[in-house]
């Protein structure tokens, strides 16, 4: 199902105009890629963020730029360091008839057997590079870890082969592993002989004075 959002062209790039756009609930954006001349636009903030939340960051979006349809993917975005609001977005134009390489998030599912025995689940790979047709790009790659015991791991080669996409990462690359529980170091304590009386400071000096007397 195609996702379509309306966008409007931006001609005035002054700071005051950009602030006005954000004040109306739009996000200043740019479109580029696939031999397309970069163009500046603005998209409605709530609709875009809802689309990305529901469909994922790799979703193909058809932007209706004042009557002209452009198929894009969200490439990069900037946020306000204080409010965390999205302040700018880069859209990359895609060709729906050609495959492309993108990074897809890895989602771990289930609780590892080993973690119930104190094992530590470690995930070296949070993303995998995937080659697929634009509309076949998965939102995420789900890896079930329920059967992993201490010392077990899952590599790229262990993942099921899909007829929709190809994983480009090294087949031996580890995605997740269960490490043994960390052993607590025992605190070393030195035995103290309490039968030995502590030497008094200045005791030798006092003894010498008594001998002189």
PDB file of N, CA and C in Angstrom, residues 70-168:
ATOM      1  N   UNK A  70       6.647  12.245  -6.004  1.00  0.00           N
ATOM      2  CA  UNK A  70       8.055  11.867  -5.909  1.00  0.00           C
ATOM      3  C   UNK A  70       8.181  10.767  -4.860  1.00  0.00           C
ATOM      4  N   UNK A  71       8.748   9.603  -5.248  1.00  0.00           N
ATOM      5  CA  UNK A  71       8.949   8.489  -4.313  1.00  0.00           C
ATOM      6  C   UNK A  71      10.261   8.689  -3.571  1.00  0.00           C
ATOM      7  N   UNK A  72      10.192   8.714  -2.247  1.00  0.00           N
ATOM      8  CA  UNK A  72      11.371   9.015  -1.436  1.00  0.00           C
ATOM      9  C   UNK A  72      11.448   8.099  -0.222  1.00  0.00           C
ATOM     10  N   UNK A  73      12.629   8.116   0.399  1.00  0.00           N
ATOM     11  CA  UNK A  73      12.842   7.506   1.710  1.00  0.00           C
ATOM     12  C   UNK A  73      13.450   8.558   2.615  1.00  0.00           C
ATOM     13  N   UNK A  74      13.145   8.473   3.899  1.00  0.00           N
ATOM     14  CA  UNK A  74      13.760   9.372   4.862  1.00  0.00           C
ATOM     15  C   UNK A  74      15.234   8.982   4.998  1.00  0.00           C
ATOM     16  N   UNK A  75      16.114   9.922   4.716  1.00  0.00           N
ATOM     17  CA  UNK A  75      17.553   9.611   4.749  1.00  0.00           C
ATOM     18  C   UNK A  75      18.193  10.077   6.049  1.00  0.00           C
ATOM     19  N   UNK A  76      18.053  11.335   6.368  1.00  0.00           N
ATOM     20  CA  UNK A  76      18.610  11.890   7.603  1.00  0.00           C
ATOM     21  C   UNK A  76      17.644  12.917   8.173  1.00  0.00           C
ATOM     22  N   UNK A  77      17.790  13.152   9.477  1.00  0.00           N
ATOM     23  CA  UNK A  77      16.979  14.208  10.082  1.00  0.00           C
ATOM     24  C   UNK A  77      17.756  14.868  11.216  1.00  0.00           C
ATOM     25  N   UNK A  78      17.392  16.088  11.515  1.00  0.00           N
ATOM     26  CA  UNK A  78      18.030  16.839  12.588  1.00  0.00           C
ATOM     27  C   UNK A  78      16.984  17.157  13.650  1.00  0.00           C
ATOM     28  N   UNK A  79      17.432  17.195  14.903  1.00  0.00           N
ATOM     29  CA  UNK A  79      16.517  17.494  16.001  1.00  0.00           C
ATOM     30  C   UNK A  79      17.033  18.655  16.843  1.00  0.00           C
ATOM     31  N   UNK A  80      16.116  19.311  17.513  1.00  0.00           N
ATOM     32  CA  UNK A  80      16.481  20.389  18.424  1.00  0.00           C
ATOM     33  C   UNK A  80      17.107  19.770  19.676  1.00  0.00           C
ATOM     34  N   UNK A  81      18.301  20.216  20.091  1.00  0.00           N
ATOM     35  CA  UNK A  81      18.972  19.602  21.250  1.00  0.00           C
ATOM     36  C   UNK A  81      18.213  19.782  22.564  1.00  0.00           C
ATOM     37  N   UNK A  82      17.334  20.748  22.620  1.00  0.00           N
ATOM     38  CA  UNK A  82      16.601  21.018  23.866  1.00  0.00           C
ATOM     39  C   UNK A  82      15.246  20.321  23.869  1.00  0.00           C
ATOM     40  N   UNK A  83      14.468  20.524  22.802  1.00  0.00           N
ATOM     41  CA  UNK A  83      13.106  19.983  22.758  1.00  0.00           C
ATOM     42  C   UNK A  83      13.011  18.613  22.101  1.00  0.00           C
ATOM     43  N   UNK A  84      14.070  18.206  21.368  1.00  0.00           N
ATOM     44  CA  UNK A  84      14.093  16.945  20.611  1.00  0.00           C
ATOM     45  C   UNK A  84      13.123  16.946  19.436  1.00  0.00           C
ATOM     46  N   UNK A  85      12.542  18.095  19.113  1.00  0.00           N
ATOM     47  CA  UNK A  85      11.652  18.189  17.954  1.00  0.00           C
ATOM     48  C   UNK A  85      12.478  18.060  16.672  1.00  0.00           C
ATOM     49  N   UNK A  86      11.897  17.412  15.654  1.00  0.00           N
ATOM     50  CA  UNK A  86      12.565  17.300  14.358  1.00  0.00           C
ATOM     51  C   UNK A  86      12.555  18.670  13.694  1.00  0.00           C
ATOM     52  N   UNK A  87      13.721  19.161  13.308  1.00  0.00           N
ATOM     53  CA  UNK A  87      13.832  20.507  12.739  1.00  0.00           C
ATOM     54  C   UNK A  87      14.127  20.511  11.243  1.00  0.00           C
ATOM     55  N   UNK A  88      14.636  19.400  10.711  1.00  0.00           N
ATOM     56  CA  UNK A  88      14.952  19.352   9.275  1.00  0.00           C
ATOM     57  C   UNK A  88      15.055  17.895   8.833  1.00  0.00           C
ATOM     58  N   UNK A  89      14.649  17.635   7.588  1.00  0.00           N
ATOM     59  CA  UNK A  89      14.681  16.268   7.072  1.00  0.00           C
ATOM     60  C   UNK A  89      15.273  16.250   5.670  1.00  0.00           C
ATOM     61  N   UNK A  90      16.096  15.231   5.415  1.00  0.00           N
ATOM     62  CA  UNK A  90      16.609  14.962   4.074  1.00  0.00           C
ATOM     63  C   UNK A  90      15.872  13.748   3.519  1.00  0.00           C
ATOM     64  N   UNK A  91      15.225  13.924   2.360  1.00  0.00           N
ATOM     65  CA  UNK A  91      14.561  12.814   1.676  1.00  0.00           C
ATOM     66  C   UNK A  91      15.404  12.397   0.478  1.00  0.00           C
ATOM     67  N   UNK A  92      15.562  11.075   0.300  1.00  0.00           N
ATOM     68  CA  UNK A  92      16.333  10.555  -0.828  1.00  0.00           C
ATOM     69  C   UNK A  92      15.372   9.962  -1.855  1.00  0.00           C
ATOM     70  N   UNK A  93      15.478  10.435  -3.102  1.00  0.00           N
ATOM     71  CA  UNK A  93      14.617   9.945  -4.171  1.00  0.00           C
ATOM     72  C   UNK A  93      15.017   8.519  -4.539  1.00  0.00           C
ATOM     73  N   UNK A  94      14.048   7.625  -4.644  1.00  0.00           N
ATOM     74  CA  UNK A  94      14.336   6.222  -4.965  1.00  0.00           C
ATOM     75  C   UNK A  94      13.698   5.833  -6.298  1.00  0.00           C
ATOM     76  N   UNK A  95      14.333   4.873  -6.953  1.00  0.00           N
ATOM     77  CA  UNK A  95      13.793   4.291  -8.182  1.00  0.00           C
ATOM     78  C   UNK A  95      13.168   2.951  -7.801  1.00  0.00           C
ATOM     79  N   UNK A  96      11.875   2.844  -7.923  1.00  0.00           N
ATOM     80  CA  UNK A  96      11.156   1.655  -7.471  1.00  0.00           C
ATOM     81  C   UNK A  96      11.469   0.416  -8.297  1.00  0.00           C
ATOM     82  N   UNK A  97      12.163   0.581  -9.416  1.00  0.00           N
ATOM     83  CA  UNK A  97      12.486  -0.568 -10.272  1.00  0.00           C
ATOM     84  C   UNK A  97      13.914  -1.058 -10.068  1.00  0.00           C
ATOM     85  N   UNK A  98      14.662  -0.431  -9.156  1.00  0.00           N
ATOM     86  CA  UNK A  98      16.048  -0.833  -8.900  1.00  0.00           C
ATOM     87  C   UNK A  98      16.248  -1.186  -7.435  1.00  0.00           C
ATOM     88  N   UNK A  99      17.079  -2.204  -7.186  1.00  0.00           N
ATOM     89  CA  UNK A  99      17.377  -2.576  -5.800  1.00  0.00           C
ATOM     90  C   UNK A  99      18.276  -1.513  -5.177  1.00  0.00           C
ATOM     91  N   UNK A 100      18.284  -1.467  -3.851  1.00  0.00           N
ATOM     92  CA  UNK A 100      19.120  -0.497  -3.140  1.00  0.00           C
ATOM     93  C   UNK A 100      19.628  -1.113  -1.842  1.00  0.00           C
ATOM     94  N   UNK A 101      20.717  -0.542  -1.332  1.00  0.00           N
ATOM     95  CA  UNK A 101      21.330  -1.021  -0.088  1.00  0.00           C
ATOM     96  C   UNK A 101      20.970  -0.081   1.050  1.00  0.00           C
ATOM     97  N   UNK A 102      20.431  -0.629   2.118  1.00  0.00           N
ATOM     98  CA  UNK A 102      20.046   0.173   3.287  1.00  0.00           C
ATOM     99  C   UNK A 102      20.385  -0.581   4.561  1.00  0.00           C
ATOM    100  N   UNK A 103      20.469   0.151   5.665  1.00  0.00           N
ATOM    101  CA  UNK A 103      20.669  -0.458   6.976  1.00  0.00           C
ATOM    102  C   UNK A 103      19.317  -0.695   7.640  1.00  0.00           C
ATOM    103  N   UNK A 104      19.144  -1.910   8.160  1.00  0.00           N
ATOM    104  CA  UNK A 104      17.883  -2.289   8.797  1.00  0.00           C
ATOM    105  C   UNK A 104      18.158  -2.680  10.245  1.00  0.00           C
ATOM    106  N   UNK A 105      17.322  -2.189  11.146  1.00  0.00           N
ATOM    107  CA  UNK A 105      17.501  -2.470  12.572  1.00  0.00           C
ATOM    108  C   UNK A 105      17.261  -3.941  12.897  1.00  0.00           C
ATOM    109  N   UNK A 106      18.036  -4.457  13.872  1.00  0.00           N
ATOM    110  CA  UNK A 106      17.869  -5.834  14.364  1.00  0.00           C
ATOM    111  C   UNK A 106      17.089  -5.779  15.676  1.00  0.00           C
ATOM    112  N   UNK A 107      16.020  -6.563  15.749  1.00  0.00           N
ATOM    113  CA  UNK A 107      15.189  -6.611  16.953  1.00  0.00           C
ATOM    114  C   UNK A 107      15.274  -8.002  17.571  1.00  0.00           C
ATOM    115  N   UNK A 108      15.723  -8.074  18.826  1.00  0.00           N
ATOM    116  CA  UNK A 108      15.807  -9.351  19.536  1.00  0.00           C
ATOM    117  C   UNK A 108      14.459  -9.679  20.161  1.00  0.00           C
ATOM    118  N   UNK A 109      14.047 -10.933  19.973  1.00  0.00           N
ATOM    119  CA  UNK A 109      12.739 -11.370  20.475  1.00  0.00           C
ATOM    120  C   UNK A 109      12.918 -12.549  21.419  1.00  0.00           C
ATOM    121  N   UNK A 110      12.203 -12.512  22.548  1.00  0.00           N
ATOM    122  CA  UNK A 110      12.261 -13.610  23.502  1.00  0.00           C
ATOM    123  C   UNK A 110      13.318 -13.385  24.580  1.00  0.00           C
ATOM    124  N   UNK A 111      13.333 -14.300  25.564  1.00  0.00           N
ATOM    125  CA  UNK A 111      14.315 -14.263  26.651  1.00  0.00           C
ATOM    126  C   UNK A 111      15.217 -15.493  26.538  1.00  0.00           C
ATOM    127  N   UNK A 112      16.518 -15.261  26.486  1.00  0.00           N
ATOM    128  CA  UNK A 112      17.476 -16.355  26.315  1.00  0.00           C
ATOM    129  C   UNK A 112      17.470 -17.283  27.530  1.00  0.00           C
ATOM    130  N   UNK A 113      17.590 -18.592  27.276  1.00  0.00           N
ATOM    131  CA  UNK A 113      17.676 -19.564  28.367  1.00  0.00           C
ATOM    132  C   UNK A 113      18.835 -19.223  29.290  1.00  0.00           C
ATOM    133  N   UNK A 114      19.950 -18.853  28.687  1.00  0.00           N
ATOM    134  CA  UNK A 114      21.138 -18.569  29.480  1.00  0.00           C
ATOM    135  C   UNK A 114      20.995 -17.387  30.413  1.00  0.00           C
ATOM    136  N   UNK A 115      20.168 -16.417  30.042  1.00  0.00           N
ATOM    137  CA  UNK A 115      19.999 -15.238  30.902  1.00  0.00           C
ATOM    138  C   UNK A 115      19.289 -15.603  32.194  1.00  0.00           C
ATOM    139  N   UNK A 116      18.494 -16.685  32.159  1.00  0.00           N
ATOM    140  CA  UNK A 116      17.812 -17.124  33.378  1.00  0.00           C
ATOM    141  C   UNK A 116      18.787 -17.752  34.364  1.00  0.00           C
ATOM    142  N   UNK A 117      19.976 -18.108  33.870  1.00  0.00           N
ATOM    143  CA  UNK A 117      21.009 -18.689  34.726  1.00  0.00           C
ATOM    144  C   UNK A 117      22.126 -17.677  35.012  1.00  0.00           C
ATOM    145  N   UNK A 118      21.838 -16.429  34.755  1.00  0.00           N
ATOM    146  CA  UNK A 118      22.820 -15.385  35.044  1.00  0.00           C
ATOM    147  C   UNK A 118      23.655 -14.961  33.857  1.00  0.00           C
ATOM    148  N   UNK A 119      23.432 -15.611  32.702  1.00  0.00           N
ATOM    149  CA  UNK A 119      24.184 -15.244  31.506  1.00  0.00           C
ATOM    150  C   UNK A 119      23.851 -13.836  31.043  1.00  0.00           C
ATOM    151  N   UNK A 120      24.775 -13.233  30.314  1.00  0.00           N
ATOM    152  CA  UNK A 120      24.615 -11.851  29.860  1.00  0.00           C
ATOM    153  C   UNK A 120      24.427 -11.840  28.345  1.00  0.00           C
ATOM    154  N   UNK A 121      23.294 -11.326  27.899  1.00  0.00           N
ATOM    155  CA  UNK A 121      23.018 -11.230  26.464  1.00  0.00           C
ATOM    156  C   UNK A 121      23.765 -10.013  25.904  1.00  0.00           C
ATOM    157  N   UNK A 122      24.606 -10.260  24.912  1.00  0.00           N
ATOM    158  CA  UNK A 122      25.370  -9.181  24.280  1.00  0.00           C
ATOM    159  C   UNK A 122      25.013  -9.126  22.797  1.00  0.00           C
ATOM    160  N   UNK A 123      24.753  -7.910  22.309  1.00  0.00           N
ATOM    161  CA  UNK A 123      24.344  -7.738  20.920  1.00  0.00           C
ATOM    162  C   UNK A 123      25.355  -6.870  20.177  1.00  0.00           C
ATOM    163  N   UNK A 124      26.326  -7.485  19.490  1.00  0.00           N
ATOM    164  CA  UNK A 124      27.323  -6.701  18.759  1.00  0.00           C
ATOM    165  C   UNK A 124      26.749  -5.971  17.548  1.00  0.00           C
ATOM    166  N   UNK A 125      25.690  -6.506  16.936  1.00  0.00           N
ATOM    167  CA  UNK A 125      25.142  -5.922  15.707  1.00  0.00           C
ATOM    168  C   UNK A 125      23.717  -5.428  15.945  1.00  0.00           C
ATOM    169  N   UNK A 126      23.548  -4.107  15.874  1.00  0.00           N
ATOM    170  CA  UNK A 126      22.220  -3.520  16.039  1.00  0.00           C
ATOM    171  C   UNK A 126      21.559  -3.224  14.697  1.00  0.00           C
ATOM    172  N   UNK A 127      22.355  -3.261  13.624  1.00  0.00           N
ATOM    173  CA  UNK A 127      21.838  -3.061  12.280  1.00  0.00           C
ATOM    174  C   UNK A 127      22.520  -4.017  11.315  1.00  0.00           C
ATOM    175  N   UNK A 128      21.839  -4.352  10.242  1.00  0.00           N
ATOM    176  CA  UNK A 128      22.403  -5.171   9.176  1.00  0.00           C
ATOM    177  C   UNK A 128      22.175  -4.457   7.848  1.00  0.00           C
ATOM    178  N   UNK A 129      23.150  -4.575   6.949  1.00  0.00           N
ATOM    179  CA  UNK A 129      22.999  -3.965   5.630  1.00  0.00           C
ATOM    180  C   UNK A 129      22.248  -4.930   4.727  1.00  0.00           C
ATOM    181  N   UNK A 130      21.207  -4.414   4.105  1.00  0.00           N
ATOM    182  CA  UNK A 130      20.313  -5.237   3.300  1.00  0.00           C
ATOM    183  C   UNK A 130      20.213  -4.681   1.882  1.00  0.00           C
ATOM    184  N   UNK A 131      20.152  -5.585   0.896  1.00  0.00           N
ATOM    185  CA  UNK A 131      19.902  -5.187  -0.498  1.00  0.00           C
ATOM    186  C   UNK A 131      18.533  -5.720  -0.904  1.00  0.00           C
ATOM    187  N   UNK A 132      17.692  -4.812  -1.368  1.00  0.00           N
ATOM    188  CA  UNK A 132      16.335  -5.219  -1.732  1.00  0.00           C
ATOM    189  C   UNK A 132      15.708  -4.180  -2.654  1.00  0.00           C
ATOM    190  N   UNK A 133      14.625  -4.564  -3.297  1.00  0.00           N
ATOM    191  CA  UNK A 133      13.819  -3.592  -4.024  1.00  0.00           C
ATOM    192  C   UNK A 133      13.196  -2.662  -2.988  1.00  0.00           C
ATOM    193  N   UNK A 134      13.025  -1.400  -3.331  1.00  0.00           N
ATOM    194  CA  UNK A 134      12.542  -0.421  -2.334  1.00  0.00           C
ATOM    195  C   UNK A 134      11.315  -0.850  -1.542  1.00  0.00           C
ATOM    196  N   UNK A 135      10.349  -1.462  -2.218  1.00  0.00           N
ATOM    197  CA  UNK A 135       9.122  -1.822  -1.508  1.00  0.00           C
ATOM    198  C   UNK A 135       9.245  -3.144  -0.753  1.00  0.00           C
ATOM    199  N   UNK A 136      10.375  -3.829  -0.884  1.00  0.00           N
ATOM    200  CA  UNK A 136      10.580  -5.091  -0.167  1.00  0.00           C
ATOM    201  C   UNK A 136      11.524  -4.941   1.027  1.00  0.00           C
ATOM    202  N   UNK A 137      11.955  -3.727   1.311  1.00  0.00           N
ATOM    203  CA  UNK A 137      12.868  -3.507   2.432  1.00  0.00           C
ATOM    204  C   UNK A 137      12.124  -3.768   3.746  1.00  0.00           C
ATOM    205  N   UNK A 138      12.626  -4.668   4.596  1.00  0.00           N
ATOM    206  CA  UNK A 138      11.926  -4.958   5.863  1.00  0.00           C
ATOM    207  C   UNK A 138      12.037  -3.797   6.846  1.00  0.00           C
ATOM    208  N   UNK A 139      11.015  -3.641   7.656  1.00  0.00           N
ATOM    209  CA  UNK A 139      11.040  -2.597   8.685  1.00  0.00           C
ATOM    210  C   UNK A 139      12.110  -2.914   9.725  1.00  0.00           C
ATOM    211  N   UNK A 140      12.269  -4.194  10.060  1.00  0.00           N
ATOM    212  CA  UNK A 140      13.286  -4.653  10.994  1.00  0.00           C
ATOM    213  C   UNK A 140      13.537  -6.135  10.752  1.00  0.00           C
ATOM    214  N   UNK A 141      14.660  -6.622  11.244  1.00  0.00           N
ATOM    215  CA  UNK A 141      14.968  -8.051  11.157  1.00  0.00           C
ATOM    216  C   UNK A 141      14.837  -8.632  12.561  1.00  0.00           C
ATOM    217  N   UNK A 142      13.891  -9.542  12.736  1.00  0.00           N
ATOM    218  CA  UNK A 142      13.599 -10.112  14.050  1.00  0.00           C
ATOM    219  C   UNK A 142      14.451 -11.360  14.266  1.00  0.00           C
ATOM    220  N   UNK A 143      15.145 -11.413  15.401  1.00  0.00           N
ATOM    221  CA  UNK A 143      15.984 -12.560  15.751  1.00  0.00           C
ATOM    222  C   UNK A 143      15.489 -13.130  17.075  1.00  0.00           C
ATOM    223  N   UNK A 144      15.012 -14.367  17.048  1.00  0.00           N
ATOM    224  CA  UNK A 144      14.505 -15.010  18.264  1.00  0.00           C
ATOM    225  C   UNK A 144      15.678 -15.631  19.043  1.00  0.00           C
ATOM    226  N   UNK A 145      15.812 -15.240  20.313  1.00  0.00           N
ATOM    227  CA  UNK A 145      16.944 -15.714  21.125  1.00  0.00           C
ATOM    228  C   UNK A 145      16.498 -16.662  22.242  1.00  0.00           C
ATOM    229  N   UNK A 146      15.261 -17.128  22.191  1.00  0.00           N
ATOM    230  CA  UNK A 146      14.701 -17.934  23.286  1.00  0.00           C
ATOM    231  C   UNK A 146      15.510 -19.189  23.588  1.00  0.00           C
ATOM    232  N   UNK A 147      16.119 -19.804  22.551  1.00  0.00           N
ATOM    233  CA  UNK A 147      16.814 -21.074  22.729  1.00  0.00           C
ATOM    234  C   UNK A 147      18.300 -20.905  23.046  1.00  0.00           C
ATOM    235  N   UNK A 148      18.773 -19.687  23.146  1.00  0.00           N
ATOM    236  CA  UNK A 148      20.207 -19.471  23.375  1.00  0.00           C
ATOM    237  C   UNK A 148      20.581 -19.751  24.825  1.00  0.00           C
ATOM    238  N   UNK A 149      21.553 -20.638  25.005  1.00  0.00           N
ATOM    239  CA  UNK A 149      22.082 -20.933  26.341  1.00  0.00           C
ATOM    240  C   UNK A 149      23.407 -20.196  26.503  1.00  0.00           C
ATOM    241  N   UNK A 150      23.997 -20.304  27.669  1.00  0.00           N
ATOM    242  CA  UNK A 150      25.283 -19.656  27.915  1.00  0.00           C
ATOM    243  C   UNK A 150      26.335 -20.210  26.945  1.00  0.00           C
ATOM    244  N   UNK A 151      27.015 -19.309  26.269  1.00  0.00           N
ATOM    245  CA  UNK A 151      28.027 -19.723  25.297  1.00  0.00           C
ATOM    246  C   UNK A 151      27.502 -19.816  23.878  1.00  0.00           C
ATOM    247  N   UNK A 152      26.174 -19.782  23.706  1.00  0.00           N
ATOM    248  CA  UNK A 152      25.589 -19.856  22.362  1.00  0.00           C
ATOM    249  C   UNK A 152      25.604 -18.473  21.698  1.00  0.00           C
ATOM    250  N   UNK A 153      25.506 -18.475  20.374  1.00  0.00           N
ATOM    251  CA  UNK A 153      25.459 -17.217  19.636  1.00  0.00           C
ATOM    252  C   UNK A 153      24.702 -17.414  18.326  1.00  0.00           C
ATOM    253  N   UNK A 154      24.298 -16.307  17.736  1.00  0.00           N
ATOM    254  CA  UNK A 154      23.645 -16.322  16.424  1.00  0.00           C
ATOM    255  C   UNK A 154      24.434 -15.413  15.494  1.00  0.00           C
ATOM    256  N   UNK A 155      24.825 -15.972  14.349  1.00  0.00           N
ATOM    257  CA  UNK A 155      25.554 -15.209  13.342  1.00  0.00           C
ATOM    258  C   UNK A 155      24.647 -14.928  12.154  1.00  0.00           C
ATOM    259  N   UNK A 156      25.137 -14.121  11.233  1.00  0.00           N
ATOM    260  CA  UNK A 156      24.360 -13.798  10.033  1.00  0.00           C
ATOM    261  C   UNK A 156      23.981 -15.076   9.282  1.00  0.00           C
ATOM    262  N   UNK A 157      24.906 -16.036   9.226  1.00  0.00           N
ATOM    263  CA  UNK A 157      24.645 -17.284   8.494  1.00  0.00           C
ATOM    264  C   UNK A 157      23.523 -18.112   9.115  1.00  0.00           C
ATOM    265  N   UNK A 158      23.180 -17.840  10.379  1.00  0.00           N
ATOM    266  CA  UNK A 158      22.108 -18.592  11.046  1.00  0.00           C
ATOM    267  C   UNK A 158      20.720 -18.053  10.726  1.00  0.00           C
ATOM    268  N   UNK A 159      20.649 -16.883  10.125  1.00  0.00           N
ATOM    269  CA  UNK A 159      19.351 -16.276   9.832  1.00  0.00           C
ATOM    270  C   UNK A 159      18.702 -16.963   8.633  1.00  0.00           C
ATOM    271  N   UNK A 160      17.386 -17.072   8.642  1.00  0.00           N
ATOM    272  CA  UNK A 160      16.699 -17.683   7.502  1.00  0.00           C
ATOM    273  C   UNK A 160      16.883 -16.834   6.239  1.00  0.00           C
ATOM    274  N   UNK A 161      17.004 -17.498   5.104  1.00  0.00           N
ATOM    275  CA  UNK A 161      17.176 -16.801   3.833  1.00  0.00           C
ATOM    276  C   UNK A 161      15.824 -16.275   3.362  1.00  0.00           C
ATOM    277  N   UNK A 162      15.807 -15.023   2.940  1.00  0.00           N
ATOM    278  CA  UNK A 162      14.573 -14.413   2.455  1.00  0.00           C
ATOM    279  C   UNK A 162      14.614 -14.272   0.938  1.00  0.00           C
ATOM    280  N   UNK A 163      13.458 -14.436   0.311  1.00  0.00           N
ATOM    281  CA  UNK A 163      13.387 -14.228  -1.131  1.00  0.00           C
ATOM    282  C   UNK A 163      13.089 -12.777  -1.479  1.00  0.00           C
ATOM    283  N   UNK A 164      12.990 -11.938  -0.433  1.00  0.00           N
ATOM    284  CA  UNK A 164      12.689 -10.524  -0.631  1.00  0.00           C
ATOM    285  C   UNK A 164      13.932  -9.643  -0.537  1.00  0.00           C
ATOM    286  N   UNK A 165      14.902 -10.079   0.253  1.00  0.00           N
ATOM    287  CA  UNK A 165      16.098  -9.252   0.439  1.00  0.00           C
ATOM    288  C   UNK A 165      17.317 -10.129   0.681  1.00  0.00           C
ATOM    289  N   UNK A 166      18.499  -9.506   0.519  1.00  0.00           N
ATOM    290  CA  UNK A 166      19.778 -10.186   0.747  1.00  0.00           C
ATOM    291  C   UNK A 166      20.559  -9.422   1.811  1.00  0.00           C
ATOM    292  N   UNK A 167      21.073 -10.138   2.807  1.00  0.00           N
ATOM    293  CA  UNK A 167      21.894  -9.508   3.840  1.00  0.00           C
ATOM    294  C   UNK A 167      23.342  -9.464   3.351  1.00  0.00           C
ATOM    295  N   UNK A 168      23.934  -8.277   3.355  1.00  0.00           N
ATOM    296  CA  UNK A 168      25.264  -8.081   2.786  1.00  0.00           C
ATOM    297  C   UNK A 168      26.396  -8.231   3.799  1.00  0.00           C
TER     298      UNK A 168
END
